[in-house]
Short mmCIF file of C-alpha atoms and ligand atoms in Angstrom, two decimals:
data_model
loop_
_atom_site.label_atom_id
_atom_site.label_comp_id
_atom_site.label_asym_id
_atom_site.label_seq_id
_atom_site.Cartn_x
_atom_site.Cartn_y
_atom_site.Cartn_z
CA MET A 24 -9.83 -4.45 26.30
CA ASN A 25 -6.58 -6.08 27.42
CA ILE A 26 -3.93 -5.62 24.76
CA GLY A 27 -0.68 -7.44 24.10
CA LEU A 28 1.47 -5.12 21.98
CA LEU A 29 4.03 -6.80 19.73
CA GLY A 30 6.64 -4.16 18.93
CA PHE A 31 7.75 -0.93 20.58
CA GLY A 32 9.34 0.95 17.70
CA VAL A 33 8.11 4.12 16.02
CA VAL A 34 4.49 2.96 15.63
CA GLY A 35 4.40 0.73 18.72
CA GLY A 36 5.60 3.61 20.88
CA GLY A 37 2.85 5.78 19.41
CA VAL A 38 0.22 3.12 20.13
CA TRP A 39 1.42 2.86 23.74
CA GLU A 40 1.18 6.63 24.18
CA LEU A 41 -2.27 6.99 22.60
CA ALA A 42 -3.64 4.00 24.51
CA GLN A 43 -2.63 5.64 27.82
CA GLU A 44 -5.12 8.39 26.99
CA ASN A 45 -8.04 5.98 26.62
CA ARG A 46 -9.45 4.24 29.68
CA ALA A 47 -11.10 1.54 27.57
CA LEU A 48 -7.70 0.31 26.38
CA ASN A 49 -5.34 -1.44 28.77
CA VAL A 50 -1.99 -2.32 27.22
CA LYS A 51 -1.16 -5.12 29.62
CA LYS A 52 2.10 -6.33 28.05
CA VAL A 53 4.53 -5.04 25.44
CA LEU A 54 7.01 -7.25 23.64
CA VAL A 55 10.33 -5.39 23.56
CA ARG A 56 13.75 -6.36 22.24
CA ARG A 57 15.68 -4.36 24.80
CA GLU A 58 15.04 -3.03 28.29
CA ALA A 59 12.32 -0.36 28.27
CA PRO A 60 12.15 1.25 31.74
CA SER A 61 9.34 3.59 30.64
CA LEU A 62 7.04 0.56 30.30
CA GLY A 63 7.54 -0.64 33.88
CA LYS A 64 6.12 -4.12 34.46
CA ALA A 65 4.37 -4.17 31.07
CA ALA A 66 7.62 -4.93 29.22
CA VAL A 67 8.19 -8.59 28.34
CA GLN A 68 10.91 -10.11 26.19
CA ASP A 69 9.28 -13.48 25.47
CA VAL A 70 6.28 -13.50 23.13
CA GLU A 71 4.86 -16.50 24.99
CA ALA A 72 4.09 -14.17 27.90
CA ILE A 73 1.56 -12.50 25.60
CA LEU A 74 0.31 -15.39 23.49
CA ARG A 75 -0.33 -17.61 26.55
CA ASP A 76 -1.91 -14.87 28.65
CA THR A 77 -5.62 -15.69 28.72
CA GLU A 78 -6.47 -12.21 30.04
CA ILE A 79 -5.14 -10.64 26.83
CA ASP A 80 -8.02 -10.57 24.36
CA THR A 81 -6.40 -8.45 21.63
CA VAL A 82 -2.95 -8.68 20.09
CA VAL A 83 -1.66 -5.57 18.34
CA GLU A 84 1.16 -6.41 15.92
CA VAL A 85 3.42 -3.56 14.79
CA LEU A 86 6.66 -5.44 14.23
CA GLY A 87 6.60 -5.27 10.44
CA GLY A 88 8.08 -7.89 8.12
CA LEU A 89 6.74 -11.35 7.33
CA HIS A 90 8.38 -13.46 10.02
CA PRO A 91 7.84 -14.02 12.86
CA ALA A 92 4.86 -11.65 12.55
CA TYR A 93 2.87 -14.20 10.51
CA GLU A 94 3.45 -17.06 12.94
CA TRP A 95 2.61 -14.92 15.96
CA ILE A 96 -0.58 -13.54 14.40
CA CYS A 97 -1.60 -17.12 13.57
CA ARG A 98 -0.96 -18.19 17.16
CA ALA A 99 -3.04 -15.28 18.48
CA LEU A 100 -5.98 -15.97 16.13
CA ALA A 101 -5.85 -19.70 16.84
CA ALA A 102 -6.14 -18.84 20.54
CA GLY A 103 -9.28 -16.82 19.74
CA LYS A 104 -7.64 -13.45 20.33
CA ASP A 105 -8.58 -10.53 18.07
CA VAL A 106 -5.66 -9.10 16.09
CA VAL A 107 -5.00 -5.54 14.96
CA THR A 108 -1.99 -4.97 12.72
CA ALA A 109 -0.33 -2.19 10.74
CA ASN A 110 1.75 -4.76 8.83
CA LYS A 111 0.95 -4.56 5.10
CA ALA A 112 3.56 -7.13 4.11
CA VAL A 113 2.03 -9.88 6.20
CA ILE A 114 -1.59 -9.01 5.36
CA SER A 115 -0.88 -8.81 1.62
CA ALA A 116 1.17 -12.02 1.47
CA TYR A 117 -1.06 -14.10 3.78
CA TYR A 118 -4.50 -12.51 3.32
CA ARG A 119 -6.10 -15.83 2.42
CA GLU A 120 -4.58 -17.78 5.32
CA LEU A 121 -5.13 -15.11 7.95
CA THR A 122 -8.73 -14.30 7.07
CA ALA A 123 -9.57 -18.02 6.96
CA LEU A 124 -7.97 -18.54 10.37
CA ALA A 125 -9.83 -15.57 11.81
CA HIS A 126 -13.13 -17.03 10.56
CA GLU A 127 -12.37 -20.50 11.90
CA ASN A 128 -11.67 -19.14 15.35
CA GLY A 129 -14.36 -16.47 15.52
CA ALA A 130 -11.67 -13.83 15.95
CA ALA A 131 -11.46 -10.41 14.31
CA LEU A 132 -8.54 -9.26 12.19
CA ARG A 133 -8.27 -5.55 11.41
CA CYS A 134 -5.52 -3.73 9.50
CA THR A 135 -6.64 -0.16 8.77
CA ALA A 136 -3.15 1.28 9.35
CA ALA A 137 -1.62 -1.15 6.84
CA VAL A 138 -2.87 0.91 3.89
CA GLY A 139 -2.66 4.68 4.00
CA GLY A 140 -1.07 4.92 7.48
CA GLY A 141 -3.29 7.47 9.22
CA ILE A 142 -6.00 7.69 6.56
CA PRO A 143 -9.31 5.96 7.41
CA TRP A 144 -9.27 4.36 3.96
CA LEU A 145 -9.99 0.68 4.51
CA VAL A 146 -12.79 1.34 7.01
CA ASN A 147 -14.53 3.61 4.53
CA LEU A 148 -13.87 1.28 1.61
CA GLN A 149 -15.63 -1.41 3.61
CA ARG A 150 -18.53 0.98 4.27
CA CYS A 151 -18.78 1.82 0.55
CA ARG A 152 -18.86 -1.87 -0.29
CA ARG A 153 -21.77 -2.46 2.09
CA VAL A 154 -24.16 -0.42 -0.06
CA ASP A 155 -22.54 -0.25 -3.48
CA THR A 156 -20.61 -2.18 -6.07
CA VAL A 157 -17.05 -0.88 -6.06
CA THR A 158 -15.68 -0.72 -9.59
CA GLU A 159 -12.21 0.78 -9.02
CA VAL A 160 -9.70 1.48 -6.24
CA GLY A 161 -6.25 3.01 -6.25
CA GLY A 162 -4.28 6.22 -6.36
CA ILE A 163 -1.22 7.60 -4.63
CA MET A 164 -0.53 5.07 -1.88
CA ASN A 165 3.16 5.64 -1.25
CA GLY A 166 4.38 8.84 0.35
CA THR A 167 8.08 8.41 -0.41
CA THR A 168 7.58 8.20 -4.16
CA ASN A 169 5.11 11.08 -4.12
CA PHE A 170 7.68 13.17 -2.24
CA ILE A 171 10.25 12.34 -4.92
CA MET A 172 7.98 13.01 -7.90
CA ASP A 173 6.65 16.22 -6.33
CA ALA A 174 10.14 17.55 -5.57
CA MET A 175 11.34 16.71 -9.08
CA ALA A 176 8.37 18.55 -10.58
CA ARG A 177 8.55 21.62 -8.32
CA GLN A 178 12.31 22.03 -8.03
CA GLY A 179 13.48 20.59 -11.33
CA ALA A 180 15.85 18.38 -9.35
CA ASP A 181 17.08 15.04 -10.62
CA PHE A 182 16.18 11.67 -9.12
CA PRO A 183 19.37 10.79 -7.16
CA ALA A 184 19.47 14.16 -5.34
CA VAL A 185 15.78 13.99 -4.40
CA LEU A 186 16.07 10.38 -3.25
CA GLN A 187 18.96 11.38 -1.00
CA ARG A 188 16.85 14.21 0.46
CA ALA A 189 13.99 11.74 1.07
CA GLN A 190 16.42 9.50 2.94
CA GLU A 191 17.74 12.41 5.02
CA LEU A 192 14.16 13.31 5.99
CA GLY A 193 13.51 9.71 7.02
CA TYR A 194 10.87 9.06 4.35
CA ALA A 195 12.94 6.63 2.29
CA GLU A 196 14.80 3.71 3.82
CA ALA A 197 18.57 3.25 3.43
CA ASP A 198 17.54 0.60 0.88
CA PRO A 199 14.72 2.43 -0.91
CA SER A 200 13.87 -0.43 -3.27
CA ALA A 201 10.49 -1.37 -1.77
CA ASP A 202 9.21 2.18 -2.28
CA ILE A 203 10.78 3.19 -5.59
CA ASP A 204 10.31 -0.18 -7.32
CA GLY A 205 6.63 -0.30 -6.38
CA ASP A 206 6.60 -3.27 -3.96
CA ASP A 207 5.17 -1.24 -1.06
CA ILE A 208 2.35 0.29 -3.10
CA ARG A 209 1.59 -3.10 -4.67
CA ARG A 210 1.03 -4.62 -1.23
CA LYS A 211 -1.38 -1.79 -0.39
CA LEU A 212 -3.19 -2.28 -3.69
CA THR A 213 -3.51 -6.04 -3.09
CA ILE A 214 -5.13 -5.49 0.31
CA SER A 215 -7.42 -2.74 -1.01
CA ALA A 216 -8.52 -4.77 -4.04
CA ASN A 217 -9.17 -7.84 -1.91
CA ILE A 218 -11.48 -5.85 0.33
CA ALA A 219 -13.10 -3.90 -2.52
CA PHE A 220 -13.84 -6.88 -4.74
CA ASP A 221 -14.11 -9.71 -2.22
CA ALA A 222 -11.07 -11.15 -3.92
CA LEU A 223 -8.03 -13.18 -2.95
CA LEU A 224 -5.39 -11.69 -5.26
CA ARG A 225 -1.75 -12.68 -5.11
CA GLU A 226 0.51 -9.63 -4.97
CA GLU A 227 3.13 -11.27 -7.19
CA ASP A 228 0.54 -11.52 -10.01
CA ILE A 229 0.16 -7.72 -10.16
CA PRO A 230 2.61 -6.15 -12.64
CA ALA A 231 4.56 -3.20 -11.29
CA PHE A 232 7.04 -0.70 -12.76
CA GLY A 233 8.61 1.83 -10.41
CA ILE A 234 10.22 5.28 -10.65
CA ARG A 235 13.89 4.29 -10.26
CA THR A 236 14.78 5.40 -13.81
CA VAL A 237 12.79 8.64 -14.14
CA THR A 238 14.98 11.65 -14.99
CA GLY A 239 14.69 15.40 -14.61
CA ALA A 240 14.51 15.64 -18.41
CA ASP A 241 11.48 13.27 -18.43
CA VAL A 242 9.72 15.43 -15.86
CA ALA A 243 10.44 18.61 -17.85
CA ASP A 244 9.08 16.89 -20.95
CA PHE A 245 5.86 15.93 -19.10
CA ARG A 246 5.42 19.45 -17.83
CA ALA A 247 5.83 20.88 -21.33
CA HIS A 248 2.85 18.75 -22.38
CA GLY A 249 0.68 19.65 -19.36
CA PHE A 250 1.27 16.49 -17.30
CA THR A 251 2.55 15.60 -13.84
CA CYS A 252 4.03 12.17 -13.19
CA LYS A 253 2.95 10.12 -10.13
CA LEU A 254 3.44 6.50 -9.11
CA LEU A 255 -0.12 5.17 -9.15
CA ALA A 256 -1.80 1.93 -8.17
CA CYS A 257 -4.97 0.85 -9.94
CA ALA A 258 -7.39 -2.06 -9.62
CA GLN A 259 -10.56 -2.19 -11.69
CA ARG A 260 -13.32 -4.76 -11.64
CA THR A 261 -13.58 -6.62 -14.95
CA GLU A 262 -16.18 -9.15 -16.19
CA THR A 263 -14.10 -12.09 -14.98
CA GLY A 264 -11.46 -10.76 -12.60
CA VAL A 265 -9.53 -7.66 -11.58
CA ALA A 266 -7.31 -5.48 -13.79
CA ALA A 267 -4.62 -4.48 -11.28
CA TYR A 268 -1.26 -2.79 -11.88
CA VAL A 269 1.26 -0.30 -10.52
CA GLU A 270 3.01 2.15 -12.84
CA PRO A 271 4.23 5.73 -13.16
CA ALA A 272 1.34 7.66 -14.67
CA LEU A 273 1.06 11.01 -16.41
CA VAL A 274 -1.93 12.84 -14.98
CA ALA A 275 -3.17 16.08 -16.47
CA GLU A 276 -2.41 19.19 -14.41
CA GLY A 277 -5.73 20.02 -12.80
CA GLU A 278 -6.51 16.42 -11.82
CA PRO A 279 -6.58 15.88 -8.02
CA GLU A 280 -3.58 13.50 -8.09
CA ALA A 281 -1.42 16.10 -9.84
CA ALA A 282 -1.80 18.47 -6.87
CA VAL A 283 -0.84 16.02 -4.11
CA PRO A 284 2.19 17.57 -2.35
CA GLY A 285 5.15 16.14 -0.44
CA ASN A 286 4.73 12.75 1.12
CA TYR A 287 0.90 12.78 1.20
CA ASN A 288 -1.36 10.02 -0.17
CA LEU A 289 -4.58 10.36 -2.17
CA ILE A 290 -6.52 7.11 -2.31
CA SER A 291 -9.83 6.73 -4.17
CA CYS A 292 -12.61 4.29 -4.75
CA THR A 293 -15.30 4.48 -7.39
CA GLY A 294 -18.70 2.91 -6.84
CA GLU A 295 -21.55 2.39 -9.27
CA LEU A 296 -23.87 4.50 -7.09
CA LEU A 297 -21.43 6.70 -5.19
CA GLY A 298 -19.15 7.72 -8.02
CA ARG A 299 -15.64 8.65 -6.91
CA GLN A 300 -14.67 9.21 -3.28
CA SER A 301 -11.13 10.20 -2.34
CA TYR A 302 -9.18 10.15 0.90
CA PHE A 303 -6.22 12.48 1.39
CA GLY A 304 -3.74 12.44 4.23
CA GLN A 305 -0.57 11.17 5.83
CA GLY A 306 0.17 7.64 4.69
CA ALA A 307 2.90 7.07 7.27
CA GLY A 308 4.40 8.42 10.49
CA ARG A 309 4.26 7.60 14.19
CA TYR A 310 1.04 9.26 15.32
CA PRO A 311 -1.05 8.99 12.12
CA THR A 312 -0.35 5.25 11.90
CA ALA A 313 -0.72 4.67 15.64
CA ALA A 314 -4.03 6.55 15.59
CA ASN A 315 -5.48 4.15 13.01
CA VAL A 316 -4.24 1.16 15.04
CA VAL A 317 -5.98 2.55 18.13
CA GLN A 318 -9.12 3.28 16.08
CA ASP A 319 -9.22 -0.38 15.05
CA CYS A 320 -9.06 -1.39 18.73
CA LEU A 321 -11.90 1.00 19.58
CA ASP A 322 -13.93 -0.33 16.65
CA LEU A 323 -13.52 -3.85 18.04
CA LEU A 324 -14.95 -2.62 21.32
CA THR A 325 -18.05 -1.34 19.53
CA GLY A 326 -18.58 -4.67 17.82
CA GLU A 327 -16.90 -4.16 14.44
CA ASP A 328 -15.31 -7.24 12.91
CA GLY A 329 -12.76 -7.70 10.11
CA PHE A 330 -13.24 -6.16 6.65
CA TYR A 331 -13.24 -9.40 4.72
CA THR A 332 -16.12 -11.76 4.12
CA GLU A 333 -16.54 -15.50 3.91
CA THR A 334 -17.31 -15.17 0.21
CA ALA A 335 -13.87 -13.90 -0.85
CA ARG A 336 -12.49 -16.00 -3.69
CA PRO A 337 -9.38 -16.21 -5.85
CA MET A 338 -9.59 -13.95 -8.91
CA ALA A 339 -7.37 -13.61 -11.95
CA VAL A 340 -5.27 -10.46 -12.33
CA GLU A 341 -6.14 -9.26 -15.83
CA ALA A 342 -3.86 -6.31 -16.48
CA ASP A 343 -4.42 -6.76 -20.22
CA ALA A 344 -8.11 -5.95 -19.83
CA VAL A 345 -7.37 -2.21 -19.82
CA ALA A 346 -5.36 -0.21 -22.37
CA HIS A 347 -4.03 3.33 -22.64
CA PRO A 348 -1.23 5.27 -24.34
CA TYR A 349 2.28 5.32 -22.87
CA TYR A 350 5.32 7.55 -22.77
CA VAL A 351 8.38 5.36 -23.41
CA ARG A 352 12.02 6.43 -23.25
CA THR A 353 14.60 3.85 -24.24
CA GLN A 354 17.98 3.84 -25.95
CA ALA A 355 17.55 0.33 -27.33
CA ALA A 356 15.49 0.31 -30.52
CA ASP A 357 12.71 -2.26 -30.53
CA PRO A 358 10.46 -3.36 -33.40
CA TRP A 359 7.36 -3.81 -31.23
CA LEU A 360 7.77 -0.33 -29.74
CA LYS A 361 8.13 1.06 -33.26
CA SER A 362 4.93 -0.71 -34.33
CA VAL A 363 2.88 0.95 -31.55
CA THR A 364 4.50 4.42 -31.68
CA ALA A 365 2.06 7.21 -32.54
CA ASP A 366 3.98 10.39 -31.64
CA ARG A 367 7.33 11.71 -30.40
CA TRP A 368 8.16 14.04 -27.51
CA ALA A 369 11.60 15.51 -26.75
CA GLY A 370 12.94 12.53 -24.83
CA GLY A 371 10.67 9.63 -25.70
CA VAL A 372 7.85 8.30 -27.84
CA ILE A 373 4.11 8.19 -27.25
CA THR A 374 2.31 4.98 -28.11
CA GLY A 375 -1.27 4.39 -29.10
CA ALA A 376 -3.47 2.56 -26.58
CA VAL A 377 -1.59 -0.55 -25.45
CA PRO A 378 -2.87 -3.22 -23.00
CA VAL A 379 -1.30 -2.45 -19.62
CA GLY A 380 -0.10 -5.99 -18.97
CA GLN A 381 1.54 -6.15 -22.38
CA MET A 382 3.38 -2.86 -21.86
CA LEU A 383 4.58 -3.73 -18.37
CA ARG A 384 5.82 -7.17 -19.52
CA TRP A 385 7.62 -5.46 -22.40
CA ALA A 386 9.11 -2.83 -20.06
CA ALA A 387 10.43 -5.52 -17.69
CA ALA A 388 12.10 -7.29 -20.63
CA GLN A 389 13.38 -4.04 -22.13
CA ARG A 390 15.11 -3.24 -18.85
CA GLN A 391 17.41 -6.19 -19.49
CA ARG A 392 18.54 -4.52 -22.73
CA ASP A 393 18.37 -0.91 -21.51
CA PRO A 394 18.50 -0.63 -17.69
CA GLY A 395 17.73 3.10 -17.85
CA CYS A 396 14.48 2.85 -19.80
CA PHE A 397 11.34 4.45 -18.37
CA VAL A 398 7.65 4.07 -19.13
CA ALA A 399 4.61 5.96 -17.86
CA GLY A 400 0.95 5.38 -18.62
CA ILE A 401 -1.05 8.35 -19.87
CA ARG A 402 -4.49 8.63 -18.24
N1 HSE B 7 7.28 3.64 2.87
C1 HSE B 7 5.89 3.90 2.97
C2 HSE B 7 5.54 5.19 2.25
C3 HSE B 7 5.51 3.99 4.43
O1 HSE B 7 6.45 5.92 1.85
O2 HSE B 7 4.37 5.45 2.00
C4 HSE B 7 4.09 3.72 4.72
O3 HSE B 7 3.66 2.48 4.28
#
């Protein structure tokens, strides 16, 4: 396999290193922004040197971001080159376009590292789907937010201090919004649900509420009632579509999710025949992510294709199709909240079962009146 590697950052450098160990993989050219003496003649600074090279059969994209990654992946697929990417933003936003282009050109598109970093989640989800009807996917798919929720629960620390620690450790970005507001996990859920249900979901249709406003007092309140709070993604098959959403969730101590430490992920699928299967591991990092990129390349060599099928179709996101109780803390009184309140804890109220879409729409609106409000589903 002759590889053109787009990107030589944290993951790209890891891919280069791991590929040197495997004689079946020849990284012929690497697109770099600056001089990279360690790459010798492989370093190129013009992407055309890779996209126009007919000896390169596989393009590995680890640049991140939507543009120019999308355009360059399109160019590679249109030229009949297989593409392996770790880029969840581009796969989630352009799943429909990229899978169609791959089909048209008889090229493969693989993205195992885009969801769960080093966890072989998407490959096994695809295997489950071959023999079973998948009814649900989701779980802890963002390591930064799990690190924050875990530290708050174990150390009793408050959100700002733990976020700062996550930034010092390099888990959270300087601008942590994508992680703590749920955008990152929503992209991973979109890709997982598309593969699980043969769907073409739009990520912007999936309601999401993040952990930005959780407090140490909330966490103490949850603990007093036997719960741990995690940012969870969930997508369930419904009669006519997919009930997909991202929200903080209170899971009972003793449930597998409650025990997930630090920046680990725990991603699950449920099948009609298989029941629940869960995958635990590092959802980010140089070598875990690079290993899954290299695994995708090796799978191409043994004849594996993309995960998607030609039968994928647009499906409605029906977050109102599922309902459960919620913890709600807000300083701004609201008549609807009062009408669904069933109980009171120290800091907030507990509702009866409320449709998820309805609650997350209400929470988004309530944030305009009370920016500090917080909601969490109770499983
Ligand atoms: N920011 C992501 C996380 C990195 O914390 O899980 C991997 O996608």
